[in-house]
CSV table of C-alpha atoms in Angstrom, one decimal:
chain,number,residue,atom,x,y,z
U,1,MET,CA,69.2,-24.5,10.3
U,2,LYS,CA,70.4,-21.2,11.7
U,3,SER,CA,67.5,-19.3,10.2
U,4,LEU,CA,65.0,-21.8,11.7
U,5,PHE,CA,66.6,-21.5,15.1
U,6,PHE,CA,66.5,-17.7,14.9
U,7,LEU,CA,62.8,-17.8,13.8
U,8,THR,CA,62.0,-20.1,16.8
U,9,PHE,CA,63.8,-17.8,19.2
U,10,LEU,CA,62.2,-14.7,17.8
U,11,THR,CA,58.7,-16.2,18.0
U,12,CYS,CA,59.2,-17.2,21.6
U,13,PHE,CA,60.6,-13.8,22.5
U,14,LEU,CA,57.7,-11.9,21.0
U,15,HIS,CA,55.1,-14.2,22.5
U,16,ASN,CA,56.6,-14.0,26.0
U,17,ASN,CA,57.1,-10.3,25.8
U,18,LEU,CA,53.4,-9.9,24.8
U,19,ILE,CA,52.1,-12.0,27.5
U,20,SER,CA,54.3,-10.5,30.2
U,21,GLN,CA,53.1,-6.9,29.5
U,22,GLN,CA,50.9,-5.5,32.3
U,23,SER,CA,47.7,-4.5,30.6
U,24,THR,CA,45.6,-1.6,32.0
U,25,GLN,CA,42.5,-2.9,30.2
U,26,ILE,CA,40.6,-6.1,30.1
U,27,VAL,CA,38.4,-7.8,27.5
U,28,THR,CA,35.4,-9.4,29.1
U,29,PHE,CA,32.0,-10.8,28.3
U,30,PHE,CA,29.2,-12.7,30.0
U,31,ILE,CA,27.9,-16.2,29.2
U,32,LYS,CA,24.2,-16.3,30.2
U,33,ARG,CA,21.8,-19.2,30.4
U,34,TYR,CA,19.7,-19.5,27.2
U,35,ASN,CA,16.0,-20.1,27.8
U,36,GLY,CA,14.6,-19.3,24.4
U,37,GLN,CA,14.6,-16.6,21.7
U,38,ILE,CA,15.8,-13.2,22.9
U,39,ASP,CA,15.7,-9.9,21.2
U,40,LEU,CA,19.2,-9.1,22.4
U,41,GLU,CA,19.7,-5.8,20.5
U,42,LYS,CA,16.5,-4.3,21.9
U,43,LYS,CA,17.3,-5.6,25.4
U,44,ILE,CA,20.7,-3.8,25.4
U,45,LYS,CA,19.3,-0.6,23.9
U,46,ASP,CA,16.5,-0.5,26.5
U,47,LYS,CA,19.0,-0.9,29.3
U,48,LEU,CA,21.3,1.9,28.0
U,49,GLU,CA,18.4,4.3,27.6
U,50,LYS,CA,16.6,3.6,30.9
U,51,PRO,CA,18.3,5.3,33.9
U,52,GLY,CA,19.4,2.9,36.6
U,53,ALA,CA,18.6,-0.2,34.5
U,54,ILE,CA,22.3,-1.4,34.3
U,55,THR,CA,22.7,-0.9,38.1
U,56,ASN,CA,19.5,-2.8,38.8
U,57,ALA,CA,20.6,-5.7,36.5
U,58,ALA,CA,24.0,-5.9,38.3
U,59,ILE,CA,22.2,-6.1,41.7
U,60,LYS,CA,20.0,-8.9,40.4
U,61,ARG,CA,23.0,-10.8,39.1
U,62,SER,CA,24.6,-10.6,42.6
U,63,LEU,CA,21.5,-11.7,44.4
U,64,PHE,CA,20.2,-14.3,41.9
U,65,PRO,CA,23.1,-15.6,39.7
U,66,THR,CA,21.6,-17.3,36.7
U,67,TYR,CA,24.7,-17.5,34.5
U,68,SER,CA,26.7,-20.5,33.3
U,69,ARG,CA,29.6,-21.3,35.6
U,70,GLY,CA,32.8,-23.2,34.8
U,71,ILE,CA,32.8,-22.7,31.0
U,72,LEU,CA,36.4,-22.6,29.6
U,73,ALA,CA,37.7,-19.9,27.3
U,74,SER,CA,41.2,-18.9,26.2
U,75,TYR,CA,42.8,-15.8,24.6
U,76,LEU,CA,46.5,-15.3,23.8
U,77,GLY,CA,47.8,-18.1,26.1
U,78,GLN,CA,45.5,-17.2,28.9
U,79,ILE,CA,42.8,-19.5,30.2
U,80,CYS,CA,39.7,-18.5,32.2
U,81,PHE,CA,36.7,-20.2,33.7
U,82,SER,CA,33.4,-18.3,33.7
U,83,ASP,CA,32.6,-17.3,37.3
U,84,ARG,CA,29.3,-17.6,39.2
U,85,PHE,CA,27.9,-14.8,37.2
U,86,GLY,CA,29.1,-16.2,33.9
U,87,GLN,CA,31.8,-13.6,33.4
U,88,ILE,CA,35.0,-14.3,31.5
U,89,MET,CA,37.8,-11.8,31.5
U,90,PHE,CA,41.3,-11.5,30.0
U,91,ASN,CA,44.2,-9.1,29.8
U,92,TYR,CA,43.5,-7.0,26.6
U,93,LEU,CA,46.8,-7.5,24.7
U,94,THR,CA,46.2,-6.9,21.0
U,95,LYS,CA,44.8,-3.4,21.1
U,96,LYS,CA,42.7,-4.2,18.1
U,97,ASP,CA,39.0,-3.5,17.5
U,98,VAL,CA,38.3,-6.8,15.8
U,99,PHE,CA,38.0,-10.1,17.7
U,100,THR,CA,37.6,-13.6,16.3
U,101,VAL,CA,35.5,-15.8,18.6
U,102,VAL,CA,35.7,-19.6,18.0
U,103,VAL,CA,33.4,-22.1,19.6
U,104,THR,CA,34.8,-25.6,19.6
U,105,GLN,CA,35.2,-28.6,21.7
U,106,SER,CA,38.9,-29.2,21.1
U,107,ILE,CA,41.9,-27.8,19.4
U,108,LYS,CA,45.4,-29.2,18.8
U,109,PRO,CA,48.9,-27.6,18.5
U,110,VAL,CA,51.1,-27.5,15.4
U,111,PHE,CA,54.7,-27.5,16.4
U,112,MET,CA,57.6,-25.7,14.7
U,113,GLN,CA,60.6,-27.5,16.2
U,114,GLY,CA,60.8,-29.6,19.4
U,115,ARG,CA,58.0,-28.3,21.7
U,116,THR,CA,57.6,-24.8,20.2
U,117,ILE,CA,54.0,-24.2,19.1
U,118,HIS,CA,53.7,-22.4,15.8
U,119,HIS,CA,49.9,-22.2,15.8
U,120,TRP,CA,46.7,-24.0,16.8
U,121,VAL,CA,44.2,-25.8,14.5
U,122,LEU,CA,40.7,-27.2,15.0
U,123,SER,CA,40.6,-30.9,15.7
U,124,GLU,CA,37.5,-31.1,13.5
U,125,SER,CA,36.1,-28.2,11.5
U,126,LYS,CA,32.6,-29.6,11.5
U,127,ASP,CA,32.5,-29.2,15.3
U,128,SER,CA,33.2,-25.5,15.3
U,129,LYS,CA,31.7,-22.1,14.7
U,130,TRP,CA,33.6,-18.8,14.0
U,131,TYR,CA,32.4,-15.3,14.7
U,132,SER,CA,33.8,-11.8,14.1
U,133,PHE,CA,33.2,-9.0,16.7
U,134,GLU,CA,34.2,-5.7,15.1
U,135,LYS,CA,33.9,-2.4,16.8
U,136,ILE,CA,32.6,0.2,14.3
U,137,GLN,CA,31.6,3.9,14.6
U,138,ASP,CA,28.4,5.1,13.1
U,139,PRO,CA,29.2,7.9,10.6
U,140,VAL,CA,26.0,9.8,11.4
U,141,ASN,CA,25.5,9.7,15.2
U,142,LYS,CA,29.2,8.9,16.0
U,143,GLN,CA,28.2,6.1,18.4
U,144,PHE,CA,30.2,2.9,18.5
U,145,TYR,CA,28.6,-0.5,18.1
U,146,TRP,CA,29.7,-4.1,17.8
U,147,ASN,CA,29.0,-5.7,14.4
U,148,VAL,CA,28.8,-9.5,15.0
U,149,THR,CA,28.9,-11.8,12.0
U,150,GLU,CA,29.5,-15.5,11.5
U,151,LYS,CA,32.6,-16.4,9.6
U,152,GLU,CA,33.5,-19.3,7.3
U,153,ILE,CA,36.0,-21.8,8.7
U,154,PRO,CA,39.2,-21.8,6.7
U,155,ALA,CA,40.1,-25.0,4.8
U,156,ASN,CA,43.3,-25.4,6.8
U,157,ARG,CA,41.4,-25.1,10.1
U,158,ALA,CA,44.2,-22.8,11.5
U,159,LEU,CA,43.2,-20.5,14.3
U,160,PRO,CA,44.2,-16.9,14.6
U,161,LEU,CA,46.8,-16.4,17.3
U,162,ASP,CA,44.6,-13.8,19.0
U,163,ALA,CA,41.3,-15.7,18.8
U,164,ILE,CA,39.0,-16.0,21.8
U,165,ILE,CA,38.2,-19.7,22.1
U,166,ILE,CA,35.2,-21.0,24.0
U,167,PHE,CA,35.5,-24.7,24.7
U,168,ALA,CA,32.1,-26.1,24.1
U,169,GLN,CA,30.0,-27.8,21.4
U,170,PRO,CA,28.8,-25.2,18.9
U,171,GLU,CA,25.2,-26.2,19.2
U,172,ASP,CA,25.3,-25.5,23.0
U,173,ILE,CA,26.5,-21.9,22.6
U,174,ILE,CA,24.3,-19.2,21.1
U,175,VAL,CA,26.0,-16.1,19.6
U,176,TYR,CA,23.6,-13.5,18.2
U,177,THR,CA,24.7,-11.7,15.0
U,178,GLY,CA,23.9,-8.1,14.3
U,179,LYS,CA,24.7,-4.7,15.6
U,180,PHE,CA,24.9,-4.0,19.4
U,181,PRO,CA,25.7,-0.8,21.3
U,182,VAL,CA,29.1,-0.5,22.9
U,183,PRO,CA,28.9,0.3,26.7
U,184,PHE,CA,30.8,3.4,27.8
U,185,GLU,CA,33.6,1.6,29.6
U,186,ASN,CA,37.4,1.9,29.7
U,187,ASN,CA,37.5,-1.9,29.2
U,188,ILE,CA,36.5,-4.0,26.2
U,189,VAL,CA,33.0,-5.4,26.9
U,190,LEU,CA,31.7,-7.8,24.2
U,191,PRO,CA,28.0,-8.6,23.7
U,192,ASP,CA,26.5,-11.3,25.9
U,193,ILE,CA,26.8,-14.9,24.7
U,194,TYR,CA,24.3,-17.6,25.7
U,195,ALA,CA,24.7,-21.3,26.8
U,196,THR,CA,21.9,-23.8,26.4
U,197,LYS,CA,20.9,-26.2,29.2
U,198,LYS,CA,22.4,-29.1,27.3
U,199,ILE,CA,26.0,-27.8,27.6
U,200,ASN,CA,28.4,-30.4,28.9
U,201,ILE,CA,30.9,-28.5,30.9
U,202,PRO,CA,32.7,-31.6,32.5
U,203,LEU,CA,33.3,-33.1,29.0
U,204,SER,CA,34.9,-29.8,27.7
U,205,ALA,CA,37.1,-29.7,30.8
U,206,ILE,CA,38.3,-33.3,30.2
U,207,GLN,CA,39.0,-32.4,26.5
U,208,PHE,CA,41.0,-29.4,27.6
U,209,LEU,CA,43.2,-31.4,30.0
U,210,LYS,CA,45.1,-32.6,26.9
U,211,ILE,CA,46.4,-29.1,26.2
U,212,ARG,CA,46.2,-27.5,29.7
U,213,LYS,CA,50.0,-27.3,30.0
U,214,TYR,CA,50.2,-24.7,27.2
U,215,PHE,CA,48.1,-22.1,28.9
U,216,ALA,CA,48.4,-19.9,32.0
U,217,PRO,CA,45.4,-19.1,34.3
U,218,VAL,CA,44.1,-15.6,34.6
U,219,LYS,CA,45.0,-14.2,38.1
U,220,LYS,CA,42.9,-11.5,39.7
U,221,GLU,CA,44.3,-8.9,42.1
U,222,TYR,CA,42.6,-6.0,43.8
U,223,LYS,CA,44.2,-2.6,44.3
U,224,PHE,CA,42.5,-0.5,47.0
U,225,ASP,CA,42.5,3.3,47.4
U,226,GLN,CA,40.6,5.4,49.9
U,227,ASP,CA,37.4,5.7,47.9
U,228,LYS,CA,37.7,3.0,45.2
U,229,TYR,CA,39.3,-0.2,44.2
U,230,GLN,CA,40.7,-1.5,40.9
U,231,LEU,CA,40.7,-5.1,39.7
U,232,MET,CA,44.0,-6.1,38.1
U,233,ILE,CA,44.3,-9.0,35.7
U,234,SER,CA,47.6,-10.7,35.2
């Protein structure tokens, strides 16, 4: 009994300590509206090679937002809605170069003792898809890229503690697999993800209400200097 109490206390302490750390980096990605087949790798490569292409794309996003808004995602106890541009961002807490992205409509907690959560599991494995986003350096040109692959769902349906979870039906979210260039950013920018027109955002929100109390919303603050400003995530 004493060892179980100690384990529960240690788990809570480590989890709270991790979440309370002030991160200087964020992990972010965009969910865009899917309108058909897209050669995503070529599209990103062309933008990186063409001067001003990324800036022009950002201006177009500001003037004509075409992204999916209101899609729920979570990461290490944080919850975020995609904004009007489809962007989702979290505090980068794990300091790892491998991310597990899970697309599912609903999850449920597995408790240790009382109301202490040990881990999360999928409600139904058939209504889920898993992906691995691994940052790898090319041994020849020394450039970094994301290697995106689809993963098999484990038999016990247990989710990794640091998984990024997108709350949606798997058939409504398009995740392209392959190799994609890593932007030269201080933050972690994952490749774009796409949502079909059939996505049911209100239904996902209703499903999430069952577990809402276990997550904390992402809070954005701006720090202004004379010639620049910094977005702080907490």
